[in-house]
PDB file of C-alpha atoms in Angstrom:
ATOM      1  CA  MET A   1      -7.966  40.626 -33.219  1.00  0.00           C
ATOM      2  CA  SER A   2      -4.467  40.659 -31.818  1.00  0.00           C
ATOM      3  CA  ALA A   3      -1.714  38.641 -33.454  1.00  0.00           C
ATOM      4  CA  THR A   4      -0.031  35.814 -31.537  1.00  0.00           C
ATOM      5  CA  THR A   5       3.596  36.558 -30.761  1.00  0.00           C
ATOM      6  CA  THR A   6       6.166  33.792 -31.094  1.00  0.00           C
ATOM      7  CA  PRO A   7       9.354  34.042 -29.027  1.00  0.00           C
ATOM      8  CA  ALA A   8      12.469  34.616 -31.091  1.00  0.00           C
ATOM      9  CA  PRO A   9      15.019  31.775 -31.175  1.00  0.00           C
ATOM     10  CA  GLY A  10      17.350  33.757 -28.954  1.00  0.00           C
ATOM     11  CA  ASP A  11      14.647  34.655 -26.458  1.00  0.00           C
ATOM     12  CA  PRO A  12      15.508  33.342 -22.925  1.00  0.00           C
ATOM     13  CA  ALA A  13      11.931  32.084 -22.629  1.00  0.00           C
ATOM     14  CA  THR A  14      12.709  29.444 -25.267  1.00  0.00           C
ATOM     15  CA  HIS A  15      15.734  28.113 -23.351  1.00  0.00           C
ATOM     16  CA  VAL A  16      14.721  26.186 -20.235  1.00  0.00           C
ATOM     17  CA  HIS A  17      17.493  24.343 -18.466  1.00  0.00           C
ATOM     18  CA  PRO A  18      16.963  20.552 -18.666  1.00  0.00           C
ATOM     19  CA  VAL A  19      17.188  20.296 -14.899  1.00  0.00           C
ATOM     20  CA  HIS A  20      14.452  22.899 -14.464  1.00  0.00           C
ATOM     21  CA  ARG A  21      12.329  21.154 -17.075  1.00  0.00           C
ATOM     22  CA  ALA A  22      12.766  17.832 -15.259  1.00  0.00           C
ATOM     23  CA  LEU A  23      11.881  19.431 -11.928  1.00  0.00           C
ATOM     24  CA  ARG A  24       8.720  20.953 -13.387  1.00  0.00           C
ATOM     25  CA  ALA A  25       7.700  17.641 -14.918  1.00  0.00           C
ATOM     26  CA  GLY A  26       8.420  15.793 -11.678  1.00  0.00           C
ATOM     27  CA  THR A  27       6.449  18.309  -9.638  1.00  0.00           C
ATOM     28  CA  ALA A  28       3.517  18.165 -12.043  1.00  0.00           C
ATOM     29  CA  TRP A  29       3.525  14.360 -11.829  1.00  0.00           C
ATOM     30  CA  PHE A  30       3.823  14.302  -8.046  1.00  0.00           C
ATOM     31  CA  LEU A  31       1.164  16.949  -7.487  1.00  0.00           C
ATOM     32  CA  ALA A  32      -1.255  15.932 -10.231  1.00  0.00           C
ATOM     33  CA  PRO A  33      -4.690  16.976  -8.855  1.00  0.00           C
ATOM     34  CA  VAL A  34      -7.312  14.344  -8.110  1.00  0.00           C
ATOM     35  CA  PRO A  35     -10.943  14.855  -7.024  1.00  0.00           C
ATOM     36  CA  LEU A  36     -11.424  15.276  -3.287  1.00  0.00           C
ATOM     37  CA  ALA A  37     -14.153  12.617  -3.442  1.00  0.00           C
ATOM     38  CA  ARG A  38     -11.486  10.039  -4.337  1.00  0.00           C
ATOM     39  CA  VAL A  39      -9.583  10.704  -1.115  1.00  0.00           C
ATOM     40  CA  ALA A  40     -12.797  10.765   0.921  1.00  0.00           C
ATOM     41  CA  ALA A  41     -13.815   7.338  -0.371  1.00  0.00           C
ATOM     42  CA  PHE A  42     -10.302   6.000   0.154  1.00  0.00           C
ATOM     43  CA  ARG A  43     -10.305   7.300   3.730  1.00  0.00           C
ATOM     44  CA  VAL A  44     -13.489   5.390   4.525  1.00  0.00           C
ATOM     45  CA  LEU A  45     -12.021   2.244   2.992  1.00  0.00           C
ATOM     46  CA  ILE A  46      -8.726   2.498   4.873  1.00  0.00           C
ATOM     47  CA  TYR A  47     -10.211   3.324   8.274  1.00  0.00           C
ATOM     48  CA  ALA A  48     -12.687   0.468   7.935  1.00  0.00           C
ATOM     49  CA  PHE A  49      -9.858  -1.883   6.993  1.00  0.00           C
ATOM     50  CA  VAL A  50      -7.710  -0.824   9.955  1.00  0.00           C
ATOM     51  CA  VAL A  51     -10.547  -2.053  12.182  1.00  0.00           C
ATOM     52  CA  LEU A  52     -10.457  -5.404  10.392  1.00  0.00           C
ATOM     53  CA  ASP A  53      -6.676  -5.486  10.598  1.00  0.00           C
ATOM     54  CA  VAL A  54      -6.360  -5.015  14.357  1.00  0.00           C
ATOM     55  CA  LEU A  55      -9.254  -7.368  15.116  1.00  0.00           C
ATOM     56  CA  TRP A  56      -8.372 -10.184  12.708  1.00  0.00           C
ATOM     57  CA  ILE A  57      -4.944  -9.879  11.039  1.00  0.00           C
ATOM     58  CA  ARG A  58      -2.549  -8.229  13.513  1.00  0.00           C
ATOM     59  CA  THR A  59      -4.006  -9.422  16.803  1.00  0.00           C
ATOM     60  CA  SER A  60      -0.752 -10.190  18.605  1.00  0.00           C
ATOM     61  CA  VAL A  61      -0.229  -6.913  20.478  1.00  0.00           C
ATOM     62  CA  ILE A  62      -2.222  -7.789  23.605  1.00  0.00           C
ATOM     63  CA  PRO A  63      -0.736 -11.327  23.927  1.00  0.00           C
ATOM     64  CA  HIS A  64       2.731  -9.816  23.503  1.00  0.00           C
ATOM     65  CA  GLY A  65       2.198  -7.982  26.766  1.00  0.00           C
ATOM     66  CA  TYR A  66       2.611 -11.258  28.656  1.00  0.00           C
ATOM     67  CA  VAL A  67       6.135 -11.856  27.296  1.00  0.00           C
ATOM     68  CA  PRO A  68       7.827  -8.418  27.287  1.00  0.00           C
ATOM     69  CA  GLU A  69      11.230 -10.100  27.617  1.00  0.00           C
ATOM     70  CA  LEU A  70      10.909 -11.215  23.973  1.00  0.00           C
ATOM     71  CA  TYR A  71      10.487  -7.653  22.720  1.00  0.00           C
ATOM     72  CA  ARG A  72      13.135  -6.706  20.152  1.00  0.00           C
ATOM     73  CA  PRO A  73      12.120  -3.255  18.882  1.00  0.00           C
ATOM     74  CA  THR A  74      12.693  -2.234  15.294  1.00  0.00           C
ATOM     75  CA  TRP A  75      14.926   0.767  14.650  1.00  0.00           C
ATOM     76  CA  VAL A  76      11.882   3.067  14.424  1.00  0.00           C
ATOM     77  CA  ALA A  77      10.639   1.865  17.816  1.00  0.00           C
ATOM     78  CA  ARG A  78      14.122   2.368  19.240  1.00  0.00           C
ATOM     79  CA  ALA A  79      14.295   5.874  17.778  1.00  0.00           C
ATOM     80  CA  VAL A  80      11.080   6.917  19.546  1.00  0.00           C
ATOM     81  CA  HIS A  81      11.905   4.867  22.676  1.00  0.00           C
ATOM     82  CA  LEU A  82       8.726   2.800  22.411  1.00  0.00           C
ATOM     83  CA  PRO A  83       8.607   0.302  25.316  1.00  0.00           C
ATOM     84  CA  PRO A  84       6.740  -3.026  25.190  1.00  0.00           C
ATOM     85  CA  LEU A  85       3.058  -2.623  25.966  1.00  0.00           C
ATOM     86  CA  THR A  86       1.404  -4.354  28.879  1.00  0.00           C
ATOM     87  CA  PRO A  87      -1.833  -6.307  28.244  1.00  0.00           C
ATOM     88  CA  LEU A  88      -3.831  -3.440  29.767  1.00  0.00           C
ATOM     89  CA  GLN A  89      -2.076  -0.868  27.608  1.00  0.00           C
ATOM     90  CA  GLY A  90      -2.726  -3.057  24.575  1.00  0.00           C
ATOM     91  CA  GLU A  91      -6.446  -3.210  25.417  1.00  0.00           C
ATOM     92  CA  ILE A  92      -6.625   0.558  25.861  1.00  0.00           C
ATOM     93  CA  LEU A  93      -4.780   1.114  22.581  1.00  0.00           C
ATOM     94  CA  LEU A  94      -7.106  -1.282  20.757  1.00  0.00           C
ATOM     95  CA  TRP A  95     -10.271   0.467  21.901  1.00  0.00           C
ATOM     96  CA  ALA A  96      -8.767   3.901  21.283  1.00  0.00           C
ATOM     97  CA  LEU A  97      -7.801   2.863  17.763  1.00  0.00           C
ATOM     98  CA  LEU A  98     -11.246   1.449  17.038  1.00  0.00           C
ATOM     99  CA  ALA A  99     -12.851   4.658  18.287  1.00  0.00           C
ATOM    100  CA  ALA A 100     -10.470   6.776  16.178  1.00  0.00           C
ATOM    101  CA  CYS A 101     -11.315   4.767  13.038  1.00  0.00           C
ATOM    102  CA  ALA A 102     -15.046   5.136  13.676  1.00  0.00           C
ATOM    103  CA  ALA A 103     -14.575   8.855  14.252  1.00  0.00           C
ATOM    104  CA  GLY A 104     -12.535   9.071  11.047  1.00  0.00           C
ATOM    105  CA  VAL A 105     -15.393   7.610   9.010  1.00  0.00           C
ATOM    106  CA  VAL A 106     -17.893   9.937  10.676  1.00  0.00           C
ATOM    107  CA  ALA A 107     -15.576  12.878   9.984  1.00  0.00           C
ATOM    108  CA  VAL A 108     -15.617  12.060   6.259  1.00  0.00           C
ATOM    109  CA  VAL A 109     -19.424  11.961   6.253  1.00  0.00           C
ATOM    110  CA  THR A 110     -19.827  15.168   8.248  1.00  0.00           C
ATOM    111  CA  GLY A 111     -16.849  17.021   6.770  1.00  0.00           C
ATOM    112  CA  ARG A 112     -15.335  17.894  10.150  1.00  0.00           C
ATOM    113  CA  LEU A 113     -12.197  17.095  12.160  1.00  0.00           C
ATOM    114  CA  GLN A 114     -10.695  14.992   9.386  1.00  0.00           C
ATOM    115  CA  ARG A 115      -7.104  15.971  10.136  1.00  0.00           C
ATOM    116  CA  THR A 116      -7.570  15.353  13.857  1.00  0.00           C
ATOM    117  CA  THR A 117      -9.204  11.941  13.527  1.00  0.00           C
ATOM    118  CA  GLY A 118      -6.776  10.924  10.785  1.00  0.00           C
ATOM    119  CA  THR A 119      -3.806  11.868  12.932  1.00  0.00           C
ATOM    120  CA  LEU A 120      -5.177   9.842  15.857  1.00  0.00           C
ATOM    121  CA  VAL A 121      -5.631   6.804  13.611  1.00  0.00           C
ATOM    122  CA  ALA A 122      -2.091   7.190  12.271  1.00  0.00           C
ATOM    123  CA  LEU A 123      -0.492   7.508  15.703  1.00  0.00           C
ATOM    124  CA  GLY A 124      -2.470   4.625  17.186  1.00  0.00           C
ATOM    125  CA  PHE A 125      -1.851   2.313  14.235  1.00  0.00           C
ATOM    126  CA  TRP A 126       1.876   3.061  14.181  1.00  0.00           C
ATOM    127  CA  VAL A 127       2.189   2.195  17.880  1.00  0.00           C
ATOM    128  CA  TRP A 128       0.143  -0.958  17.296  1.00  0.00           C
ATOM    129  CA  MET A 129       2.267  -2.069  14.339  1.00  0.00           C
ATOM    130  CA  LEU A 130       5.623  -1.194  15.915  1.00  0.00           C
ATOM    131  CA  ASN A 131       4.708  -3.374  18.864  1.00  0.00           C
ATOM    132  CA  SER A 132       3.480  -6.150  16.578  1.00  0.00           C
ATOM    133  CA  GLN A 133       6.701  -6.072  14.541  1.00  0.00           C
ATOM    134  CA  GLY A 134       8.927  -6.047  17.613  1.00  0.00           C
ATOM    135  CA  TYR A 135       8.561  -9.760  18.331  1.00  0.00           C
ATOM    136  CA  GLY A 136      10.499 -11.370  15.524  1.00  0.00           C
ATOM    137  CA  TYR A 137       8.295 -10.913  12.456  1.00  0.00           C
ATOM    138  CA  ILE A 138       8.272  -8.001   9.998  1.00  0.00           C
ATOM    139  CA  SER A 139       5.194  -8.028   7.755  1.00  0.00           C
ATOM    140  CA  HIS A 140       6.045  -6.075   4.608  1.00  0.00           C
ATOM    141  CA  ASP A 141       2.464  -6.403   3.429  1.00  0.00           C
ATOM    142  CA  HIS A 142       1.605  -3.525   5.813  1.00  0.00           C
ATOM    143  CA  LEU A 143       4.009  -0.999   4.270  1.00  0.00           C
ATOM    144  CA  ALA A 144       1.477   0.694   2.001  1.00  0.00           C
ATOM    145  CA  LEU A 145      -1.204   0.676   4.694  1.00  0.00           C
ATOM    146  CA  MET A 146       1.092   2.429   7.177  1.00  0.00           C
ATOM    147  CA  VAL A 147       1.998   4.985   4.521  1.00  0.00           C
ATOM    148  CA  ALA A 148      -1.703   5.502   3.800  1.00  0.00           C
ATOM    149  CA  VAL A 149      -2.753   6.262   7.377  1.00  0.00           C
ATOM    150  CA  THR A 150       0.234   8.622   7.680  1.00  0.00           C
ATOM    151  CA  VAL A 151      -0.391  10.811   4.627  1.00  0.00           C
ATOM    152  CA  LEU A 152      -4.200  10.825   4.465  1.00  0.00           C
ATOM    153  CA  PRO A 153      -4.540  13.584   7.107  1.00  0.00           C
ATOM    154  CA  THR A 154      -2.453  15.889   4.885  1.00  0.00           C
ATOM    155  CA  ALA A 155      -5.190  15.940   2.219  1.00  0.00           C
ATOM    156  CA  GLY A 156      -7.304  18.256   4.372  1.00  0.00           C
ATOM    157  CA  LEU A 157     -11.082  18.494   4.205  1.00  0.00           C
ATOM    158  CA  THR A 158     -12.710  16.091   1.739  1.00  0.00           C
ATOM    159  CA  ARG A 159     -16.296  15.137   1.009  1.00  0.00           C
ATOM    160  CA  LEU A 160     -17.695  12.065  -0.710  1.00  0.00           C
ATOM    161  CA  ARG A 161     -19.459  14.081  -3.423  1.00  0.00           C
ATOM    162  CA  ASP A 162     -16.920  16.874  -3.806  1.00  0.00           C
ATOM    163  CA  HIS A 163     -15.263  16.446  -7.205  1.00  0.00           C
ATOM    164  CA  THR A 164     -13.070  19.539  -6.874  1.00  0.00           C
ATOM    165  CA  PRO A 165      -9.499  18.758  -8.080  1.00  0.00           C
ATOM    166  CA  SER A 166      -6.892  19.121  -5.350  1.00  0.00           C
ATOM    167  CA  GLN A 167      -3.101  18.983  -5.471  1.00  0.00           C
ATOM    168  CA  ALA A 168      -2.948  18.091  -1.772  1.00  0.00           C
ATOM    169  CA  ALA A 169      -5.239  15.130  -2.457  1.00  0.00           C
ATOM    170  CA  GLY A 170      -3.149  14.193  -5.479  1.00  0.00           C
ATOM    171  CA  TRP A 171       0.066  14.275  -3.458  1.00  0.00           C
ATOM    172  CA  ALA A 172      -1.410  12.019  -0.762  1.00  0.00           C
ATOM    173  CA  MET A 173      -2.649   9.460  -3.277  1.00  0.00           C
ATOM    174  CA  ARG A 174       0.648   9.519  -5.173  1.00  0.00           C
ATOM    175  CA  VAL A 175       2.636   8.810  -2.017  1.00  0.00           C
ATOM    176  CA  ILE A 176       0.343   5.879  -1.231  1.00  0.00           C
ATOM    177  CA  GLN A 177       0.807   4.572  -4.772  1.00  0.00           C
ATOM    178  CA  ILE A 178       4.568   4.734  -4.298  1.00  0.00           C
ATOM    179  CA  GLY A 179       4.185   2.818  -1.035  1.00  0.00           C
ATOM    180  CA  VAL A 180       2.248   0.091  -2.854  1.00  0.00           C
ATOM    181  CA  VAL A 181       4.843  -0.216  -5.603  1.00  0.00           C
ATOM    182  CA  ALA A 182       7.721  -0.106  -3.103  1.00  0.00           C
ATOM    183  CA  THR A 183       6.303  -3.231  -1.459  1.00  0.00           C
ATOM    184  CA  TYR A 184       6.940  -5.250  -4.624  1.00  0.00           C
ATOM    185  CA  PHE A 185      10.057  -3.521  -5.892  1.00  0.00           C
ATOM    186  CA  GLY A 186      11.654  -3.718  -2.450  1.00  0.00           C
ATOM    187  CA  SER A 187      10.874  -7.430  -2.356  1.00  0.00           C
ATOM    188  CA  ALA A 188      12.600  -7.904  -5.715  1.00  0.00           C
ATOM    189  CA  VAL A 189      15.680  -5.988  -4.547  1.00  0.00           C
ATOM    190  CA  LEU A 190      15.827  -8.032  -1.337  1.00  0.00           C
ATOM    191  CA  LYS A 191      15.622 -11.281  -3.318  1.00  0.00           C
ATOM    192  CA  TRP A 192      18.508 -10.067  -5.464  1.00  0.00           C
ATOM    193  CA  MET A 193      20.620  -9.110  -2.442  1.00  0.00           C
ATOM    194  CA  ARG A 194      20.035 -12.328  -0.542  1.00  0.00           C
ATOM    195  CA  ALA A 195      20.558 -14.656  -3.511  1.00  0.00           C
ATOM    196  CA  GLY A 196      23.461 -12.683  -4.997  1.00  0.00           C
ATOM    197  CA  SER A 197      21.780 -12.421  -8.409  1.00  0.00           C
ATOM    198  CA  PRO A 198      18.284 -12.396  -9.919  1.00  0.00           C
ATOM    199  CA  ALA A 199      18.763 -15.912 -11.244  1.00  0.00           C
ATOM    200  CA  GLY A 200      19.795 -17.127  -7.798  1.00  0.00           C
ATOM    201  CA  TRP A 201      16.294 -16.678  -6.395  1.00  0.00           C
ATOM    202  CA  ALA A 202      14.297 -17.351  -9.557  1.00  0.00           C
ATOM    203  CA  ASN A 203      16.076 -20.684 -10.148  1.00  0.00           C
ATOM    204  CA  SER A 204      15.804 -21.807  -6.517  1.00  0.00           C
ATOM    205  CA  ALA A 205      13.312 -24.200  -4.920  1.00  0.00           C
ATOM    206  CA  VAL A 206      11.383 -21.516  -3.008  1.00  0.00           C
ATOM    207  CA  PHE A 207       8.023 -22.463  -4.494  1.00  0.00           C
ATOM    208  CA  VAL A 208       8.706 -26.163  -3.928  1.00  0.00           C
ATOM    209  CA  TRP A 209       9.422 -25.479  -0.258  1.00  0.00           C
ATOM    210  CA  ALA A 210       6.337 -23.258   0.112  1.00  0.00           C
ATOM    211  CA  ILE A 211       4.005 -25.772  -1.539  1.00  0.00           C
ATOM    212  CA  MET A 212       5.375 -28.670   0.487  1.00  0.00           C
ATOM    213  CA  ARG A 213       4.983 -26.662   3.679  1.00  0.00           C
ATOM    214  CA  ARG A 214       1.544 -25.110   3.217  1.00  0.00           C
ATOM    215  CA  GLY A 215       0.322 -25.754  -0.318  1.00  0.00           C
ATOM    216  CA  SER A 216      -3.337 -26.538  -0.977  1.00  0.00           C
ATOM    217  CA  PRO A 217      -4.513 -29.486  -3.108  1.00  0.00           C
ATOM    218  CA  LEU A 218      -5.002 -26.998  -5.939  1.00  0.00           C
ATOM    219  CA  VAL A 219      -1.237 -26.677  -6.453  1.00  0.00           C
ATOM    220  CA  ARG A 220       0.363 -29.788  -4.991  1.00  0.00           C
ATOM    221  CA  TRP A 221       0.322 -31.410  -8.419  1.00  0.00           C
ATOM    222  CA  THR A 222       2.869 -28.815  -9.598  1.00  0.00           C
ATOM    223  CA  LEU A 223       5.549 -30.523  -7.495  1.00  0.00           C
ATOM    224  CA  GLU A 224       5.753 -33.109 -10.258  1.00  0.00           C
ATOM    225  CA  TYR A 225       6.730 -30.374 -12.743  1.00  0.00           C
ATOM    226  CA  PRO A 226       9.682 -28.418 -11.260  1.00  0.00           C
ATOM    227  CA  TRP A 227      10.227 -26.548 -14.532  1.00  0.00           C
ATOM    228  CA  LEU A 228       6.740 -25.052 -14.217  1.00  0.00           C
ATOM    229  CA  LEU A 229       7.561 -23.673 -10.763  1.00  0.00           C
ATOM    230  CA  ILE A 230      10.797 -22.157 -12.087  1.00  0.00           C
ATOM    231  CA  VAL A 231       8.804 -20.391 -14.811  1.00  0.00           C
ATOM    232  CA  ALA A 232       6.367 -19.113 -12.158  1.00  0.00           C
ATOM    233  CA  GLN A 233       9.229 -17.832 -10.001  1.00  0.00           C
ATOM    234  CA  TRP A 234      10.739 -15.941 -12.950  1.00  0.00           C
ATOM    235  CA  GLY A 235       7.313 -14.492 -13.722  1.00  0.00           C
ATOM    236  CA  LEU A 236       6.831 -13.304 -10.148  1.00  0.00           C
ATOM    237  CA  TYR A 237      10.318 -11.825  -9.977  1.00  0.00           C
ATOM    238  CA  LEU A 238       9.890  -9.887 -13.235  1.00  0.00           C
ATOM    239  CA  ILE A 239       6.498  -8.561 -12.157  1.00  0.00           C
ATOM    240  CA  GLU A 240       7.964  -7.306  -8.876  1.00  0.00           C
ATOM    241  CA  LEU A 241      11.022  -5.818 -10.575  1.00  0.00           C
ATOM    242  CA  LEU A 242       8.918  -3.972 -13.174  1.00  0.00           C
ATOM    243  CA  SER A 243       6.235  -2.846 -10.706  1.00  0.00           C
ATOM    244  CA  PRO A 244       7.305   0.856 -10.761  1.00  0.00           C
ATOM    245  CA  VAL A 245       5.998   1.040 -14.346  1.00  0.00           C
ATOM    246  CA  VAL A 246       2.470   1.011 -12.883  1.00  0.00           C
ATOM    247  CA  LEU A 247       3.018   4.556 -11.600  1.00  0.00           C
ATOM    248  CA  TRP A 248       2.996   5.890 -15.169  1.00  0.00           C
ATOM    249  CA  LEU A 249       0.206   3.781 -16.652  1.00  0.00           C
ATOM    250  CA  ARG A 250      -3.181   5.266 -17.481  1.00  0.00           C
ATOM    251  CA  GLY A 251      -6.582   4.059 -18.560  1.00  0.00           C
ATOM    252  CA  ARG A 252      -6.982   0.473 -19.722  1.00  0.00           C
ATOM    253  CA  TRP A 253      -3.335  -0.448 -19.192  1.00  0.00           C
ATOM    254  CA  LEU A 254      -3.516   0.695 -15.578  1.00  0.00           C
ATOM    255  CA  TYR A 255      -6.560  -1.480 -14.966  1.00  0.00           C
ATOM    256  CA  VAL A 256      -4.789  -4.440 -16.587  1.00  0.00           C
ATOM    257  CA  ALA A 257      -1.772  -3.943 -14.321  1.00  0.00           C
ATOM    258  CA  VAL A 258      -3.861  -3.606 -11.142  1.00  0.00           C
ATOM    259  CA  SER A 259      -5.885  -6.677 -12.112  1.00  0.00           C
ATOM    260  CA  THR A 260      -2.665  -8.633 -12.685  1.00  0.00           C
ATOM    261  CA  PHE A 261      -1.412  -7.945  -9.171  1.00  0.00           C
ATOM    262  CA  LEU A 262      -4.800  -8.654  -7.614  1.00  0.00           C
ATOM    263  CA  LEU A 263      -5.107 -11.956  -9.495  1.00  0.00           C
ATOM    264  CA  PHE A 264      -1.612 -12.858  -8.317  1.00  0.00           C
ATOM    265  CA  HIS A 265      -2.669 -12.337  -4.693  1.00  0.00           C
ATOM    266  CA  LEU A 266      -5.851 -14.315  -5.246  1.00  0.00           C
ATOM    267  CA  ALA A 267      -3.791 -17.184  -6.655  1.00  0.00           C
ATOM    268  CA  THR A 268      -1.392 -16.961  -3.708  1.00  0.00           C
ATOM    269  CA  PHE A 269      -4.284 -17.112  -1.269  1.00  0.00           C
ATOM    270  CA  LEU A 270      -5.868 -20.123  -2.958  1.00  0.00           C
ATOM    271  CA  ALA A 271      -2.515 -21.901  -3.273  1.00  0.00           C
ATOM    272  CA  LEU A 272      -0.796 -21.055   0.014  1.00  0.00           C
ATOM    273  CA  GLY A 273      -3.354 -19.297   2.213  1.00  0.00           C
ATOM    274  CA  ILE A 274      -1.400 -16.002   2.075  1.00  0.00           C
ATOM    275  CA  HIS A 275      -3.853 -13.134   1.554  1.00  0.00           C
ATOM    276  CA  PHE A 276      -1.730  -9.914   1.556  1.00  0.00           C
ATOM    277  CA  LEU A 277      -4.940  -7.949   2.178  1.00  0.00           C
ATOM    278  CA  PRO A 278      -3.305  -4.767   3.599  1.00  0.00           C
ATOM    279  CA  THR A 279      -1.552  -4.196   0.280  1.00  0.00           C
ATOM    280  CA  VAL A 280      -4.505  -5.372  -1.802  1.00  0.00           C
ATOM    281  CA  VAL A 281      -6.737  -2.725  -0.209  1.00  0.00           C
ATOM    282  CA  CYS A 282      -4.214   0.007  -0.963  1.00  0.00           C
ATOM    283  CA  TRP A 283      -4.342  -0.785  -4.689  1.00  0.00           C
ATOM    284  CA  ALA A 284      -7.576   1.233  -4.567  1.00  0.00           C
ATOM    285  CA  ALA A 285      -5.336   4.333  -4.545  1.00  0.00           C
ATOM    286  CA  PHE A 286      -4.832   3.756  -8.281  1.00  0.00           C
ATOM    287  CA  LEU A 287      -8.544   3.663  -9.067  1.00  0.00           C
ATOM    288  CA  PRO A 288     -11.025   6.514  -9.778  1.00  0.00           C
ATOM    289  CA  LEU A 289     -13.150   5.846  -6.704  1.00  0.00           C
ATOM    290  CA  GLU A 290     -15.098   9.048  -7.277  1.00  0.00           C
ATOM    291  CA  ARG A 291     -16.794   7.321 -10.233  1.00  0.00           C
ATOM    292  CA  LEU A 292     -18.615   4.890  -7.986  1.00  0.00           C
ATOM    293  CA  PRO A 293     -22.351   5.318  -8.655  1.00  0.00           C
ATOM    294  CA  PHE A 294     -23.241   6.494  -5.156  1.00  0.00           C
ATOM    295  CA  LEU A 295     -20.464   9.112  -5.205  1.00  0.00           C
ATOM    296  CA  ARG A 296     -21.227  10.692  -8.559  1.00  0.00           C
ATOM    297  CA  THR A 297     -23.082  13.971  -8.532  1.00  0.00           C
ATOM    298  CA  ARG A 298     -26.041  14.601 -10.820  1.00  0.00           C
ATOM    299  CA  ALA A 299     -23.862  16.829 -13.014  1.00  0.00           C
ATOM    300  CA  ALA A 300     -21.212  14.107 -13.290  1.00  0.00           C
ATOM    301  CA  ARG A 301     -23.836  11.514 -14.248  1.00  0.00           C
TER     302      ARG A 301
END
């Protein structure tokens, strides 16, 4: 039996530069492998939701074609010289996007052409969203969804019952997670910038204005207790500001954090009718989807 050798204190192997150590840790975190089945399940979820999104949530692209003079492209649309779409072009894009999403789901089931179909979904959805956002309204709830359709093709071939760990799959899911968190953290930073200080927004009458404008009977009674709304605004601001912590949570604490954000969106929907579904769906990137009963292999069970 051979003896284990321990490096001497002066051995170069024992001295790793802090920068190199940080880079290794960052790379290991960013490329932490996840099962391919997780990405496969997430692909099906996202492509199915894109269909719902273009048919129910972001339906303004075709009507926009009748008022091209109102088109004010975002800087991304200007960079790629994206013109306003005509109604016919909008119809063609819609059907092409629906077909690409259906093909993307079929590709996951069959294990073929996943990069091709994913790329078509990404290109079509980006054109759809850039047109939708070019008429005076920027919906930050779509940030994570647009990131998701962009990076999913990079994960390569995935299958619903393939539990093989993959760094490419891990990288794609990590980027989507960052997109989800950036939605909230970016909102907190924007509140700070516009109000001049964190207290400027949290102590304002934003919730009063929102409830008076579109509040349901479930929350109108809170107008009689302004202090309660101030407490709620501080709570929301702190949750958004601390949202990056979710990226390092594991196990039970991760589930508590995800549930907190989902309950917040449920409360917002019941109170104000704001659903934020594109971001809500992308929270699935934090969950072990491969553990769903119909995706677990006999060995895993």
